[in-house]
Amino acid sequence: MYKAPFITFEGGEGSGKSTQVEILYKELLQSGVDVVSYREPGGTKGAEEIRHLLMEGDGDRWTSRTEALLMSAARADLVQKRIIPQLEGGSWVLCDRFADSTTAYQGYGHKLGKEQIEALNFFTIDTLKPSLTFVFQISAELGLQRAALRRTGIDRFHRYDLDFHQRVEKGYDDILKNNPDRCVGINALQDIDLISKQIFEEVRKRFAI
Ligand code: TMP
């Protein structure tokens, strides 16, 4: 549909996906690919402002629905102002989290329901769909432990309990199962180098670089 691939990275807390977005971004640049990289929520001035609203404060600062709407508001800004124009212009786009995060965190984690979130996602991004999504798989317990070791401050999402994060984990399992063509599972317990090789191989295979 667009001239260039749109690749997203998904997974629970502490799954190591952000490191891999950075590695792939550098590898693509070195291969001469025109590529941009974003993290969600964020990526535009307005979306970064919304990120602060979402990440700071107490767990109960927002209701679940408000949280879903704020995530979507940030995404709508990024999609309209950056992602679509860049894909249309032929630039590859990498994104650390996208609409699957809203399905997993707000749909499963907060139990807002898969259908409700699908409707919200459709309103937010219309027919834009990632060409490829890497889903990093790690148990919620281990992921939270890894995130705690790395973290400097505590964000709102780490204040949610283990049950919440286990529902997110189940959400990602279902996303992976239900989208076998688009999604590739990554065992997040492997070495960083092994994971980056797997990712680069998959990207090369699909997009012939
Ligand atoms: P991260 O930068 O560590 O990935 O933090 C973003 C946090 O926001 C993470 O805890 C997941 C959460 N999130 C959602 O709950 N829903 C969403 O749609 C997105 C994009 C992120």
Coordinates of C-alpha atoms in Angstrom, one line a residue, residues 21-184:
V21 CA 14.8 -0.9 17.5
E22 CA 18.0 1.1 17.9
I23 CA 20.2 -1.7 16.5
L24 CA 18.0 -2.3 13.5
Y25 CA 17.8 1.5 12.8
K26 CA 21.6 1.7 12.7
E27 CA 21.9 -1.4 10.6
L28 CA 19.4 -0.1 8.0
L29 CA 21.2 3.3 7.9
Q30 CA 24.5 1.5 7.3
S31 CA 22.8 -0.5 4.5
G32 CA 21.9 2.8 2.8
V33 CA 18.2 2.6 3.7
D34 CA 16.3 5.9 4.2
V35 CA 14.7 5.2 7.7
V36 CA 13.2 7.0 10.6
S37 CA 12.4 5.7 14.1
Y38 CA 9.8 6.6 16.7
R39 CA 8.7 5.4 20.1
E40 CA 5.1 5.5 21.3
P41 CA 3.5 7.4 22.9
G42 CA 5.5 10.2 21.4
G43 CA 7.2 11.3 18.2
T44 CA 5.7 14.7 17.7
K45 CA 5.7 17.8 20.0
G46 CA 2.1 17.2 21.0
A47 CA 2.5 13.4 21.4
E48 CA 5.5 13.9 23.6
E49 CA 3.4 16.3 25.8
I50 CA 0.7 13.6 26.0
R51 CA 3.5 11.1 26.9
H52 CA 4.3 13.1 30.0
L53 CA 0.6 13.1 31.0
L54 CA 0.5 9.4 30.6
M55 CA 3.8 8.3 32.2
E56 CA 3.9 10.6 35.3
G57 CA 1.8 10.5 38.4
D58 CA -0.1 7.8 40.3
G59 CA -1.5 4.7 38.7
D60 CA -5.0 6.0 39.1
R61 CA -4.3 9.4 37.6
W62 CA -6.4 8.4 34.6
T63 CA -9.4 6.1 34.2
S64 CA -8.7 3.2 31.8
R65 CA -10.8 4.8 29.1
T66 CA -9.0 8.1 29.4
E67 CA -5.7 6.3 29.2
A68 CA -6.8 4.5 26.0
L69 CA -8.0 7.8 24.5
L70 CA -4.7 9.6 25.4
M71 CA -2.7 6.8 23.8
S72 CA -4.8 7.1 20.7
A73 CA -4.6 10.9 20.6
A74 CA -0.8 10.7 20.7
R75 CA -0.9 8.0 18.0
A76 CA -3.2 10.0 15.7
D77 CA -0.9 12.9 15.8
L78 CA 2.2 10.8 15.0
V79 CA 0.4 8.9 12.2
Q80 CA -1.0 11.9 10.4
K81 CA 2.0 14.2 10.8
R82 CA 4.9 11.8 10.4
I83 CA 4.3 8.2 9.7
I84 CA 2.0 8.4 6.7
P85 CA 3.9 11.3 4.9
Q86 CA 7.2 9.4 5.5
L87 CA 5.9 6.1 4.1
E88 CA 4.4 7.9 1.2
G89 CA 7.7 9.6 0.6
G90 CA 9.5 6.2 0.5
S91 CA 11.1 6.3 3.9
W92 CA 11.1 3.2 6.1
V93 CA 9.4 3.7 9.5
L94 CA 10.3 1.8 12.7
C95 CA 8.1 2.2 15.7
D96 CA 8.8 1.1 19.3
R97 CA 5.1 0.2 20.1
F98 CA 2.0 0.9 18.1
A99 CA -1.7 0.0 18.1
D100 CA -1.0 -3.6 19.4
S101 CA 0.2 -1.9 22.6
T102 CA -3.3 -0.4 23.1
T103 CA -4.9 -3.8 22.5
A104 CA -2.6 -5.5 24.9
Y105 CA -2.4 -2.9 27.7
Q106 CA -5.7 -1.2 27.6
G107 CA -7.8 -4.0 26.0
Y108 CA -6.4 -6.9 28.0
G109 CA -4.5 -5.2 30.9
H110 CA -7.4 -2.9 31.8
K111 CA -10.0 -5.3 30.4
L112 CA -11.6 -2.7 28.1
G113 CA -12.2 -5.5 25.6
K114 CA -10.6 -6.5 22.3
E115 CA -13.6 -5.3 20.1
Q116 CA -13.8 -1.9 21.8
I117 CA -10.1 -1.3 21.3
E118 CA -10.2 -2.5 17.8
A119 CA -12.9 0.1 17.1
L120 CA -10.8 2.8 18.8
N121 CA -7.7 1.7 16.8
F122 CA -9.6 1.8 13.6
F123 CA -10.7 5.4 14.3
T124 CA -7.1 6.3 15.2
I125 CA -5.1 4.8 12.4
D126 CA -7.8 3.9 9.8
T127 CA -6.3 1.3 7.5
L128 CA -2.7 1.9 8.3
K129 CA -1.2 -1.4 9.3
P130 CA 2.4 -2.4 10.1
S131 CA 4.1 -4.4 7.3
L132 CA 5.9 -6.5 10.0
T133 CA 5.6 -6.6 13.8
F134 CA 8.2 -8.2 16.1
V135 CA 6.5 -9.4 19.3
F136 CA 9.0 -9.9 22.2
Q137 CA 8.0 -12.7 24.5
I138 CA 8.9 -12.7 28.1
S139 CA 6.9 -13.7 31.3
A140 CA 5.5 -10.7 33.1
E141 CA 7.4 -11.6 36.3
L142 CA 10.8 -11.7 34.6
G143 CA 10.1 -8.6 32.4
L144 CA 9.1 -6.5 35.5
Q145 CA 12.3 -7.7 37.3
R146 CA 14.5 -6.8 34.3
A147 CA 12.7 -3.4 33.9
A148 CA 13.3 -2.7 37.7
L149 CA 17.0 -3.3 37.3
R150 CA 17.3 -0.9 34.4
R151 CA 15.0 1.9 35.6
T152 CA 16.0 5.2 37.0
G153 CA 12.5 6.6 37.9
I154 CA 9.2 4.8 38.2
D155 CA 6.5 5.4 35.6
R156 CA 2.8 5.0 36.0
F157 CA 2.7 1.6 34.2
H158 CA 5.1 0.0 36.7
R159 CA 2.6 0.9 39.4
Y160 CA 0.1 -1.6 37.9
D161 CA 0.1 -5.0 39.6
L162 CA 1.4 -8.3 38.3
D163 CA -2.1 -9.4 37.3
F164 CA -2.3 -6.4 35.0
H165 CA 1.0 -7.3 33.4
Q166 CA 0.1 -11.0 33.1
R167 CA -3.1 -10.0 31.2
V168 CA -0.8 -7.8 28.9
E169 CA 1.3 -10.9 28.3
K170 CA -1.8 -12.9 27.4
G171 CA -2.8 -10.1 25.0
Y172 CA 0.5 -10.3 23.2
D173 CA 0.2 -14.1 22.9
D174 CA -3.2 -13.7 21.3
I175 CA -2.0 -10.9 18.9
L176 CA 0.8 -13.2 17.8
K177 CA -1.5 -16.1 17.3
N178 CA -4.2 -14.1 15.5
N179 CA -1.8 -12.3 13.1
P180 CA 0.6 -15.0 11.9
D181 CA 1.6 -13.3 8.6
R182 CA 2.3 -9.9 10.1
C183 CA 3.8 -10.9 13.5
V184 CA 7.0 -12.7 14.3

